XYZ file of C-alpha atoms in Angstrom:
756
model
C 16.265 95.785 -30.496
C 15.296 97.334 -33.811
C 13.035 100.342 -34.407
C 9.862 98.223 -34.484
C 10.300 97.035 -30.913
C 10.750 93.383 -31.915
C 13.861 91.730 -30.455
C 16.165 89.747 -32.700
C 15.005 86.351 -31.393
C 11.347 87.160 -32.101
C 12.261 88.570 -35.493
C 14.070 85.334 -36.313
C 11.009 83.349 -35.269
C 8.779 85.436 -37.535
C 11.174 84.735 -40.409
C 11.264 80.997 -39.732
C 7.504 80.591 -39.267
C 6.685 82.668 -42.329
C 8.423 80.222 -44.667
C 6.353 77.223 -43.576
C 3.125 79.221 -43.404
C 3.727 80.445 -46.945
C 3.917 76.814 -48.111
C 0.583 76.021 -46.450
C -1.039 79.158 -47.849
C 0.053 78.133 -51.353
C -2.063 74.965 -51.304
C -4.814 75.438 -53.921
C -8.522 75.000 -53.254
C -10.772 72.884 -55.468
C -13.849 75.063 -55.959
C -16.074 73.613 -58.698
C -16.051 71.020 -61.446
C -17.983 70.215 -64.612
C -18.116 67.000 -66.640
C -19.166 66.977 -70.293
C -19.801 63.990 -72.511
C -18.715 65.024 -75.978
C -19.960 61.879 -77.690
C -16.449 60.579 -78.293
C -16.774 58.179 -75.387
C -14.244 60.034 -73.255
C -15.829 62.531 -70.825
C -14.178 65.932 -70.547
C -13.516 67.485 -67.137
C -13.084 71.121 -66.098
C -12.013 71.946 -62.554
C -12.082 75.494 -61.197
C -9.425 76.140 -58.573
C -8.060 79.060 -56.616
C -4.838 79.864 -54.823
C -3.757 82.681 -52.551
C -1.822 85.391 -54.374
C -0.101 87.063 -51.444
C 1.595 89.763 -53.477
C -1.626 90.948 -55.109
C -3.696 90.178 -51.966
C -6.269 88.362 -54.088
C -7.241 84.833 -54.958
C -5.682 83.613 -58.170
C -8.324 81.699 -60.151
C -7.447 79.075 -62.715
C -8.997 76.238 -64.674
C -7.606 72.745 -65.153
C -8.964 70.669 -68.024
C -8.578 67.079 -69.012
C -10.350 63.909 -70.062
C -11.417 60.885 -68.040
C -10.411 57.357 -68.997
C -12.055 54.307 -67.471
C -10.456 50.866 -67.553
C -13.155 48.197 -67.642
C -10.665 45.444 -66.780
C -9.791 46.767 -63.310
C -12.509 49.428 -62.852
C -9.822 52.113 -62.492
C -10.455 55.738 -63.418
C -7.858 58.310 -64.364
C -8.014 62.008 -65.109
C -5.583 63.005 -67.855
C -4.918 66.633 -67.073
C -3.650 69.223 -69.516
C 0.050 69.995 -68.943
C -0.740 73.359 -67.364
C -3.803 75.096 -65.937
C -5.224 78.251 -67.510
C -5.281 81.300 -65.276
C -8.590 83.159 -65.454
C -7.106 86.607 -64.872
C -9.725 89.156 -63.871
C -12.561 86.633 -64.195
C -15.346 87.058 -61.657
C -17.245 83.973 -62.825
C -17.061 81.317 -65.511
C -20.128 79.269 -66.393
C -20.050 76.530 -69.055
C -23.190 76.041 -71.126
C -25.157 72.791 -70.578
C -23.606 71.153 -73.650
C -20.099 72.225 -72.729
C -19.656 73.847 -76.162
C -19.646 77.410 -74.822
C -18.042 79.074 -71.818
C -19.369 82.325 -70.381
C -16.730 84.437 -68.625
C -17.883 87.477 -66.652
C -15.451 90.209 -65.652
C -16.846 92.689 -63.156
C -15.352 96.201 -63.175
C -12.879 97.259 -60.510
C -14.163 100.836 -60.511
C -17.400 102.727 -61.045
C -16.567 103.876 -64.569
C -15.628 100.642 -66.345
C -18.273 98.384 -67.933
C -19.066 94.788 -67.004
C -17.605 92.430 -69.604
C -19.267 89.278 -70.937
C -17.162 86.873 -73.019
C -18.420 83.826 -74.913
C -15.701 81.269 -75.645
C -15.774 78.196 -77.859
C -13.298 75.320 -77.581
C -10.672 77.208 -79.561
C -11.312 80.948 -79.429
C -13.209 83.944 -78.130
C -16.471 84.124 -80.093
C -18.152 87.203 -78.627
C -17.353 90.010 -76.220
C -19.887 92.479 -74.855
C -19.339 95.515 -72.644
C -22.358 96.401 -70.512
C -22.345 100.056 -69.352
C -23.359 101.209 -65.886
C -26.553 102.756 -67.195
C -27.744 99.191 -67.922
C -26.380 97.577 -64.757
C -23.266 97.425 -62.577
C -21.446 94.295 -61.379
C -22.963 90.833 -61.677
C -23.609 89.051 -58.376
C -21.300 86.041 -58.364
C -21.439 84.757 -54.787
C -23.724 84.480 -51.795
C -27.500 84.378 -51.737
C -27.975 86.623 -54.773
C -25.734 84.690 -57.168
C -27.570 83.302 -60.181
C -26.299 82.754 -63.726
C -28.312 80.404 -65.914
C -28.119 79.367 -69.572
C -31.383 78.571 -71.338
C -31.792 75.170 -73.008
C -30.870 76.241 -76.553
C -27.889 78.251 -75.247
C -28.924 81.553 -76.824
C -29.821 83.427 -73.639
C -28.296 83.775 -70.184
C -30.312 84.978 -67.200
C -28.400 86.545 -64.326
C -28.564 88.866 -61.327
C -26.687 92.162 -61.333
C -26.669 95.482 -59.522
C -29.496 97.651 -60.821
C -28.615 101.122 -62.106
C -28.351 103.783 -59.428
C -31.400 105.870 -58.765
C -31.184 109.369 -60.149
C -29.535 111.790 -57.762
C -30.201 115.522 -57.538
C -27.769 117.794 -59.380
C -26.888 121.431 -58.782
C -25.291 124.081 -60.958
C -22.313 126.292 -60.167
C -24.507 128.651 -58.146
C -25.904 125.809 -56.066
C -29.281 125.933 -57.822
C -31.223 122.722 -58.264
C -31.186 121.576 -61.891
C -34.427 120.257 -63.307
C -34.151 116.896 -64.992
C -31.108 116.098 -62.799
C -28.724 116.061 -65.757
C -25.069 116.245 -64.805
C -23.518 118.350 -67.554
C -19.827 118.338 -68.299
C -19.361 121.934 -67.142
C -17.037 122.318 -64.186
C -19.585 123.943 -61.910
C -22.191 121.167 -61.821
C -22.162 118.718 -58.949
C -24.179 115.721 -57.879
C -25.937 115.410 -54.559
C -26.470 112.260 -52.513
C -30.224 111.803 -52.793
C -32.211 109.457 -50.567
C -30.350 106.883 -48.507
C -31.159 103.238 -49.286
C -30.859 100.216 -47.008
C -28.225 97.610 -47.918
C -27.959 93.926 -47.037
C -25.156 94.466 -44.539
C -21.865 92.598 -44.224
C -20.156 91.935 -47.595
C -22.790 94.037 -49.416
C -21.703 97.535 -48.416
C -21.914 99.785 -51.460
C -23.677 97.112 -53.518
C -26.802 98.164 -55.374
C -30.183 96.442 -55.576
C -29.961 92.878 -57.009
C -32.070 92.846 -60.170
C -32.861 90.400 -62.962
C -31.409 90.598 -66.491
C -31.200 88.455 -69.617
C -28.479 88.766 -72.264
C -28.666 87.437 -75.819
C -25.276 85.779 -76.384
C -25.468 86.320 -80.147
C -26.372 90.016 -80.250
C -25.285 91.186 -76.806
C -28.682 92.800 -76.213
C -29.481 93.035 -72.496
C -33.051 92.977 -71.227
C -33.898 94.286 -67.765
C -36.778 92.118 -66.569
C -39.804 94.256 -65.810
C -42.513 93.416 -63.310
C -40.331 92.639 -60.265
C -40.987 95.291 -57.578
C -37.928 97.153 -56.330
C -38.845 96.015 -52.821
C -37.786 92.468 -53.823
C -34.085 91.613 -54.017
C -33.634 88.702 -56.411
C -31.171 85.828 -56.679
C -30.588 82.235 -57.824
C -32.397 82.551 -61.153
C -33.062 79.463 -63.318
C -35.039 78.908 -66.524
C -38.214 76.866 -66.502
C -38.386 73.858 -68.852
C -38.794 74.760 -72.508
C -41.997 73.001 -73.551
C -43.354 73.481 -77.050
C -46.291 75.855 -77.156
C -45.951 76.962 -73.526
C -44.450 80.107 -72.097
C -41.010 79.986 -70.540
C -40.502 81.468 -67.099
C -37.639 82.838 -65.081
C -37.798 81.234 -61.643
C -35.870 82.971 -58.870
C -35.622 83.621 -55.147
C -36.783 86.932 -53.714
C -36.176 88.649 -50.380
C -38.439 91.485 -49.277
C -36.556 94.567 -48.165
C -39.361 97.088 -47.907
C -39.037 97.611 -44.131
C -35.564 96.843 -42.758
C -32.786 94.973 -44.522
C -30.983 92.909 -41.931
C -27.569 91.460 -42.707
C -28.049 88.446 -44.962
C -24.526 87.005 -45.188
C -24.376 83.720 -43.179
C -28.073 84.168 -42.317
C -30.685 81.676 -43.522
C -33.369 83.149 -41.280
C -34.268 85.962 -43.665
C -37.747 85.193 -45.089
C -37.680 84.501 -48.824
C -39.842 82.931 -51.493
C -39.611 81.256 -54.889
C -41.049 83.517 -57.594
C -41.697 83.096 -61.294
C -42.170 85.664 -64.050
C -42.827 84.927 -67.693
C -40.015 85.733 -70.088
C -41.050 87.648 -73.162
C -41.245 85.819 -76.449
C -40.402 87.683 -79.684
C -44.116 87.981 -80.476
C -44.915 89.721 -77.164
C -45.408 93.469 -76.770
C -42.038 94.913 -75.763
C -43.696 97.329 -73.320
C -45.781 94.682 -71.558
C -44.789 93.694 -68.024
C -45.940 90.238 -66.974
C -47.217 89.543 -63.451
C -44.942 88.029 -60.842
C -46.045 84.761 -59.175
C -45.142 83.752 -55.619
C -44.919 79.957 -55.782
C -44.281 79.378 -52.070
C -46.770 81.622 -50.282
C -47.574 79.041 -47.621
C -44.007 78.715 -46.362
C -41.719 81.395 -44.910
C -38.549 80.355 -46.742
C -37.709 78.902 -50.149
C -34.439 78.912 -52.097
C -32.140 76.842 -54.371
C -34.814 76.064 -57.011
C -34.072 73.069 -59.264
C -36.311 71.577 -61.938
C -36.661 67.822 -62.348
C -35.231 66.240 -65.489
C -38.695 65.768 -66.970
C -39.735 69.307 -66.007
C -42.781 68.090 -64.103
C -41.862 69.509 -60.722
C -39.740 72.170 -59.058
C -37.570 71.202 -56.108
C -36.395 73.709 -53.478
C -34.798 73.989 -50.045
C -36.299 75.847 -47.104
C -34.965 77.267 -43.854
C -38.480 77.814 -42.508
C -37.379 76.716 -39.027
C -34.791 79.508 -38.976
C -37.218 82.078 -40.404
C -39.979 81.106 -37.980
C -37.915 80.709 -34.804
C -35.141 83.277 -35.314
C -31.879 81.282 -35.175
C -29.717 82.507 -38.056
C -29.101 78.961 -39.328
C -30.758 75.657 -38.454
C -31.806 72.459 -40.193
C -33.176 72.783 -43.713
C -36.075 70.960 -45.281
C -36.567 69.860 -48.898
C -39.805 70.312 -50.840
C -41.312 70.136 -54.312
C -44.199 71.695 -56.186
C -45.817 70.567 -59.398
C -44.889 72.558 -62.506
C -47.762 72.948 -65.017
C -47.084 71.284 -68.364
C -48.958 74.067 -70.183
C -46.921 76.775 -68.475
C -50.011 78.364 -66.915
C -49.301 79.170 -63.280
C -52.055 79.285 -60.699
C -52.300 81.437 -57.601
C -52.020 78.487 -55.208
C -49.525 75.640 -55.258
C -49.403 72.533 -53.100
C -46.022 72.111 -51.420
C -44.960 68.499 -50.905
C -42.472 67.711 -48.118
C -39.570 65.491 -49.197
C -37.094 65.761 -46.314
C -38.226 67.225 -43.005
C -36.318 68.604 -40.043
C -35.040 65.948 -37.620
C -35.535 66.873 -33.965
C -33.435 64.279 -32.141
C -31.583 61.781 -34.367
C -30.698 58.374 -32.989
C -27.005 57.564 -32.821
C -25.604 56.998 -36.307
C -28.844 58.065 -37.990
C -29.598 60.907 -40.400
C -29.603 64.203 -38.419
C -31.349 66.341 -41.047
C -30.116 68.627 -43.811
C -27.649 71.409 -42.944
C -25.796 73.750 -45.283
C -27.126 71.743 -48.209
C -25.339 72.104 -51.533
C -27.227 71.277 -54.740
C -25.534 71.127 -58.144
C -27.185 73.042 -60.969
C -28.169 69.612 -62.358
C -28.207 67.262 -59.349
C -30.093 64.336 -60.937
C -29.030 60.827 -61.892
C -30.210 59.453 -65.219
C -33.332 57.852 -63.700
C -34.685 61.369 -63.121
C -35.807 60.720 -59.552
C -32.539 60.247 -57.632
C -30.986 63.405 -56.251
C -27.346 63.794 -55.175
C -26.450 66.490 -52.629
C -23.935 67.446 -49.922
C -24.807 68.238 -46.302
C -23.385 68.337 -42.769
C -23.744 65.180 -40.671
C -22.400 65.775 -37.158
C -18.683 66.614 -37.507
C -18.540 65.654 -41.184
C -19.526 66.883 -44.607
C -21.197 64.001 -46.443
C -22.713 63.150 -49.836
C -26.295 61.890 -49.806
C -28.597 60.331 -52.359
C -32.359 60.780 -52.148
C -34.788 58.629 -54.126
C -37.882 60.775 -54.552
C -40.073 57.768 -55.432
C -39.230 55.592 -52.438
C -38.148 58.366 -50.086
C -34.969 56.440 -49.297
C -32.087 58.641 -48.215
C -28.596 57.213 -47.803
C -24.932 58.201 -47.533
C -23.049 57.917 -50.806
C -19.484 58.362 -49.591
C -17.906 55.365 -47.799
C -19.567 54.747 -44.429
C -16.236 53.929 -42.823
C -14.581 57.148 -44.000
C -13.561 59.654 -41.332
C -12.981 62.332 -44.004
C -15.386 65.020 -45.167
C -16.822 64.699 -48.681
C -18.561 67.083 -51.089
C -19.995 66.400 -54.517
C -18.335 68.394 -57.331
C -20.056 67.066 -60.454
C -21.947 64.131 -61.909
C -20.601 62.002 -64.756
C -23.852 60.362 -65.762
C -24.631 58.192 -62.746
C -21.070 58.363 -61.438
C -19.896 61.022 -58.993
C -16.861 63.286 -58.935
C -16.209 64.431 -55.381
C -13.621 66.175 -53.246
C -12.488 64.637 -49.979
C -10.209 65.895 -47.198
C -9.469 65.602 -43.487
C -7.765 67.810 -40.893
C -4.471 66.098 -41.809
C -5.019 65.434 -45.544
C -5.231 67.983 -48.346
C -8.280 67.939 -50.638
C -8.236 65.207 -53.292
C -10.583 64.348 -56.122
C -12.371 60.999 -55.788
C -14.437 59.127 -58.357
C -17.490 57.107 -57.363
C -18.774 54.513 -59.823
C -22.408 53.544 -59.409
C -23.178 49.839 -59.054
C -26.512 48.097 -58.584
C -27.124 45.025 -56.449
C -29.561 42.297 -57.405
C -32.441 44.206 -55.867
C -31.581 47.266 -57.958
C -30.275 49.259 -54.990
C -27.517 51.752 -55.799
C -24.132 52.080 -54.145
C -20.895 53.701 -55.257
C -17.439 52.178 -55.484
C -14.898 54.872 -54.763
C -11.433 55.127 -56.216
C -8.576 57.574 -55.984
C -7.563 59.518 -59.053
C -4.268 58.014 -60.184
C -2.703 61.393 -60.859
C -3.271 63.921 -58.026
C -4.531 67.317 -59.067
C -1.612 69.052 -57.325
C 1.413 68.374 -55.138
C 2.385 70.015 -51.859
C 5.856 71.116 -50.842
C 8.096 68.640 -49.042
C 7.769 70.590 -45.790
C 3.975 70.464 -45.911
C 3.933 66.779 -46.851
C 6.380 65.945 -44.063
C 4.445 67.984 -41.515
C 1.102 66.397 -42.390
C 2.504 62.870 -42.479
C 3.177 62.922 -38.754
C -0.349 64.002 -37.781
C -3.441 62.040 -36.775
C -6.970 62.900 -35.680
C -10.023 61.398 -34.006
C -13.489 62.368 -32.817
C -13.959 62.675 -29.071
C -17.410 62.097 -27.594
C -17.794 64.476 -24.657
C -20.632 64.134 -22.095
C -22.402 67.433 -21.385
C -22.318 68.818 -17.867
C -25.871 70.051 -17.256
C -28.024 67.067 -18.273
C -30.473 67.640 -15.405
C -31.245 71.131 -16.732
C -31.886 70.033 -20.329
C -35.455 70.365 -21.530
C -35.101 68.119 -24.595
C -33.515 64.715 -25.180
C -31.377 66.076 -28.018
C -29.692 68.536 -25.661
C -28.648 65.723 -23.304
C -26.550 63.854 -25.839
C -22.739 64.051 -25.880
C -21.084 66.705 -27.990
C -18.162 66.071 -30.335
C -14.687 67.546 -30.567
C -12.134 66.908 -33.318
C -8.762 66.166 -31.759
C -5.681 66.555 -33.983
C -2.269 65.548 -32.677
C 1.164 64.267 -33.588
C 1.450 60.542 -34.216
C 5.027 60.553 -32.914
C 5.719 59.071 -29.466
C 5.589 61.650 -26.658
C 8.875 62.624 -25.063
C 8.785 61.680 -21.373
C 5.022 61.256 -21.741
C 4.640 65.001 -22.161
C 1.753 66.290 -24.269
C 2.154 68.914 -26.940
C 0.546 72.283 -26.158
C -3.138 72.411 -27.071
C -5.039 74.977 -29.136
C -8.767 74.946 -28.413
C -10.481 76.010 -31.655
C -13.989 77.469 -31.359
C -16.162 77.993 -34.420
C -18.388 81.027 -34.874
C -22.082 81.354 -35.530
C -22.939 79.992 -33.035
C -24.936 77.935 -35.517
C -22.045 76.700 -37.628
C -19.958 73.524 -37.388
C -16.353 72.327 -37.323
C -15.842 69.441 -39.737
C -13.215 66.796 -40.359
C -11.918 68.669 -43.380
C -8.700 70.399 -44.313
C -7.881 73.901 -43.103
C -4.555 75.352 -44.249
C -4.133 77.583 -41.219
C -5.103 74.970 -38.630
C -2.937 72.349 -40.339
C -0.073 74.829 -40.124
C -0.558 75.162 -36.355
C -0.637 71.359 -36.054
C 2.555 71.000 -38.054
C 4.555 73.343 -35.779
C 3.856 71.307 -32.670
C 0.323 72.034 -31.448
C -2.496 69.599 -30.811
C -5.929 70.952 -31.742
C -9.299 70.524 -30.054
C -12.026 71.761 -32.408
C -15.228 71.801 -30.348
C -18.759 71.346 -31.686
C -20.685 72.692 -28.701
C -24.469 72.359 -28.539
C -25.855 74.827 -31.043
C -23.649 73.482 -33.841
C -25.158 72.374 -37.145
C -25.563 68.695 -37.979
C -26.681 67.277 -34.623
C -30.461 67.681 -34.790
C -32.847 70.552 -34.100
C -33.172 70.006 -30.345
C -29.434 70.174 -29.645
C -29.131 73.288 -31.816
C -32.127 75.101 -30.328
C -30.997 74.344 -26.765
C -28.424 77.137 -26.991
C -31.020 79.854 -27.675
C -31.191 82.096 -24.614
C -28.281 80.259 -22.985
C -25.245 81.804 -24.698
C -22.372 82.635 -22.397
C -23.219 79.709 -20.131
C -24.194 76.496 -21.931
C -21.726 76.946 -24.789
C -18.975 77.998 -22.378
C -19.599 74.910 -20.234
C -19.535 72.674 -23.314
C -16.095 73.946 -24.314
C -14.800 73.564 -20.754
C -16.203 70.018 -20.655
C -14.325 69.206 -23.858
C -11.071 70.638 -22.488
C -11.430 68.766 -19.183
C -12.257 65.572 -21.082
C -9.056 65.919 -23.139
C -7.022 66.491 -19.958
C -8.571 63.449 -18.249
C -7.735 61.303 -21.276
C -4.114 62.413 -21.106
C -4.383 64.315 -24.397
C -3.551 67.781 -23.061
C -1.079 69.386 -20.694
C -3.191 71.628 -18.413
C -0.319 74.109 -18.119
C -0.111 74.732 -21.903
C -3.613 75.317 -23.254
C -4.446 78.203 -25.609
C -7.596 79.053 -27.494
C -8.659 80.788 -30.693
C -12.048 81.826 -32.039
C -13.705 84.340 -34.322
C -17.083 86.096 -34.169
C -19.173 83.940 -31.787
C -16.023 81.848 -31.366
C -14.367 85.050 -30.164
C -17.390 85.623 -27.909
C -16.725 82.223 -26.341
C -12.959 82.724 -26.166
C -13.329 86.011 -24.287
C -15.980 84.422 -22.047
C -13.651 81.524 -21.280
C -10.687 83.669 -20.253
C -13.056 85.479 -17.874
C -14.996 82.524 -16.493
C -11.949 80.218 -16.316
C -9.104 82.709 -15.801
C -6.502 80.094 -14.823
C -7.245 77.653 -17.642
C -5.581 79.243 -20.648
C -2.058 80.602 -21.049
C -2.873 82.651 -24.184
C -5.801 83.522 -26.452
C -6.323 84.857 -29.962
C -9.656 86.359 -31.040
C -10.789 87.425 -34.508
C -13.521 90.085 -34.714
C -14.958 88.899 -31.382
C -18.377 89.719 -29.934
C -17.411 91.106 -26.513
C -20.358 93.310 -25.538
C -23.813 92.664 -27.004
C -25.160 95.782 -25.297
C -22.919 98.041 -27.377
C -23.265 95.807 -30.452
C -27.031 95.819 -31.057
C -27.155 99.471 -32.098
C -24.373 99.248 -34.689
C -24.385 95.709 -36.141
C -26.156 94.711 -39.368
C -27.847 91.866 -37.421
C -29.274 93.456 -34.248
C -31.858 90.678 -34.056
C -28.992 88.217 -33.388
C -28.279 89.756 -29.985
C -31.919 89.637 -28.895
C -32.377 86.053 -30.031
C -29.190 84.741 -28.451
C -29.887 86.560 -25.182
C -33.567 85.642 -24.875
C -34.129 82.709 -27.246
C -37.153 84.530 -28.665
C -37.114 86.428 -31.949
C -40.205 88.413 -30.932
C -38.186 90.280 -28.300
C -36.411 92.232 -31.037
C -36.937 95.987 -31.151
C -35.030 98.908 -32.651
C -35.248 100.624 -29.260
C -33.941 98.236 -26.561
C -35.068 98.913 -23.007
C -32.811 99.311 -19.958
C -33.794 95.739 -19.040
C -32.662 94.562 -22.477
C -29.316 96.323 -22.096
C -28.840 94.757 -18.677
C -29.555 91.298 -20.083
C -27.130 91.861 -22.979
C -24.388 92.887 -20.569
C -25.119 89.915 -18.322
C -24.580 87.354 -21.115
C -21.555 89.160 -22.621
C -17.854 88.474 -21.990
C -17.326 92.024 -20.740
C -19.308 91.156 -17.600
C -16.394 88.885 -16.548
C -13.555 91.193 -17.518
C -12.427 91.882 -13.946
C -11.195 88.267 -13.677
C -9.251 88.101 -16.968
C -5.470 87.719 -16.885
C -4.824 85.726 -20.076
C -2.565 87.460 -22.652
C -4.802 88.052 -25.665
C -4.137 88.750 -29.336
C -6.870 90.745 -31.105
C -7.271 90.489 -34.892
C -9.792 93.034 -36.182
C -11.185 94.221 -39.506
C -12.094 97.894 -39.866
C -14.834 97.225 -42.444
C -16.662 94.605 -40.360
C -20.390 95.397 -40.299
C -21.366 92.229 -38.402
C -19.146 92.881 -35.377
C -17.840 96.421 -35.834
C -14.277 97.013 -34.703
C -15.344 99.144 -31.732
C -16.626 96.020 -29.947
C -13.216 94.354 -29.872
C -11.366 97.601 -29.184
C -13.531 98.374 -26.158
C -12.757 94.980 -24.606
C -9.066 95.249 -25.511
C -8.772 98.696 -23.898
C -10.478 97.411 -20.764
C -7.882 94.636 -20.553
C -5.030 97.101 -21.018
C -6.540 99.278 -18.313
C -6.229 96.430 -15.828
C -2.703 95.490 -16.942
C -3.416 92.381 -19.028
C -0.963 91.895 -21.885
C -2.573 92.439 -25.289
C -1.507 92.703 -28.903
C -3.714 94.194 -31.614
C -3.699 93.739 -35.384
C -6.099 95.925 -37.366
C -6.698 95.314 -41.062
C -8.214 98.500 -42.529
C -9.650 96.918 -45.684
C -11.079 93.702 -44.239
C -14.584 92.849 -43.112
C -15.918 90.065 -40.893
C -14.216 86.886 -42.215
C -10.705 88.428 -42.314
C -9.987 86.124 -45.232
C -8.027 88.200 -47.718
C -4.733 86.393 -48.421
C -2.371 88.848 -46.760
C -4.710 89.174 -43.785
C -5.033 85.419 -43.329
C -1.271 85.039 -43.630
C -0.257 87.794 -41.222
C -2.974 86.796 -38.737
C -1.851 83.203 -38.338
C 1.831 84.124 -38.407
C 1.148 86.277 -35.355
C -1.054 83.614 -33.760
C 1.818 81.115 -34.015
C 4.406 83.495 -32.542
C 1.972 84.609 -29.812
C 1.162 81.052 -28.742
C 4.816 79.986 -28.949
C 5.731 82.803 -26.581
C 3.428 81.566 -23.820
C 3.731 77.829 -24.466
C 7.531 78.056 -24.463
C 7.875 76.402 -27.881
């Protein structure tokens, strides 16, 4: 036994497992793509990718470029990649201009003193570089709801969202006297106070300042802070209005009101928001004039992802009004449009036209509604009225086309595909997509549009002849012996269901070895439970789950009722029933797998994070003899102690009662009793399953104290536990070293109790 308390056999297992896990962690991700037609007849492609850099504990970002050749004789398509990718060291974002002739690279500072850097690149060199000091703005928002970087049509201006300058803080001299004018002189004695506290947007936004609107001139480097937007509105997703001759040009953006309480916004579509527009100043305008701000979506509680039509006649946008109105943090989205005035003169009222509405209870095989919809910056085909987008459809990610004239909506990716698909870019009317499955790494696919005699579109899909990357032999060998299928699982409480949608079978993704079983014995099973609860497990590639599959585990990834992609009724049925309905759904899936001979009841483990951790800790309490080991990542264990410290206290009220109007900042004793009743900690006396806890100290969604309280209660009653705490991680626990060490320990922990 060495000083760390790990015996030599366990240490050897850590060493062995780490080598294979490292290979899986090294698989790159395909993040974005752009296609440009240079006029030479050969489209140019740019693909943004990322890869875990374990040593630096960051994602390594790089760009792969090439050109696309199309053979008319056999309809084949090939991407001719450059010999090597270009690493975008220190780049926070890179945004090509619409023509593809310029590339904007933004480098956010790593400390509070350094400026934000803007670089403008041409095809051969750096053309311009601008350093924006903190007194103008801090870091640019490059992800999440507030992200928005948009070139104007003539590629002279870029609109974007960045952290507004800090409000002035009080300063004091060496005697402690208040200094008028709040100037912080260089003398040693002066010091700066804290000033008034300001609300933040919670998880992932700690320390981030107010999102505000700016425009930079890419020739001069002059930065304009857009006036007229109240500080009570946090902005994001800015785009330019069409540039019509003789009419004013507007900045169109999404705004969230934060004048009362800023609830956590990460992973939450239920925060009310609106589409706004404000006129951008022309050179002839008075520099001191502030134009009025227009709310374009007053009649609806949610509007985001604004996109203009090709002809500039209307503005398209998504809405999560169902989430905002009812309280669930994510539900089905709807799609709408409003008319954009050709003269650029906005009116106080706008008529909102519904394009795609929420689906309550989809028939089998039919469109379930829009969920987690992804729109490209230019999502239109050449006809100007066909829209291409990605969305969840039951246990899949799919690509859809929507004809705004006929209203016809159809799947674009192959109907017989059991992979998940997402659109990356459009090449005219053809589609560049990424496709993957639980047992297949992401690959680029090319869809060529064809028309039948009636003029109806479909896409013929082909593989890219040269893959974008290659995996190690160990990874390839491990994946080659795996298979997966969707299990349809009947729900257990049909008689209690209020709606038809809640009575329908749930789905679970079952991943297993394709090799013959020895003596008919099943591999040990890992039950995987997604968080949310309003999220979804899809038939797509996960490096960490594929790693677990490759070392000898079958997986059962359960989409319990409440998951996205199955219709509004099934999703809403969970509200007020957490800790019972979702628990029963997972148990039904496990029992179904056992009955089908897919699982050995003596070797079943489970893993889940956030609400998945809530379910995992519920399951080891409500079914104490079912699972031989568990692993939980930032789990919700006690809603009663959570509501006062989380960035989303409304979540606890809604999940416990199913009614957003029950929320209050001062919960009653009855509320606390209800929270305890629906929480895993109410079943802790029955738990005996060895449990691994993986916690992040910076988690604002489920603060670390929630998991530690439950863990200490288990230790108190003699249950075996192991705890990993990552001091610099927040809720997703997704930094490379954290992800790596977490799943290395999960594998060793499960192996210990499954006797692998």
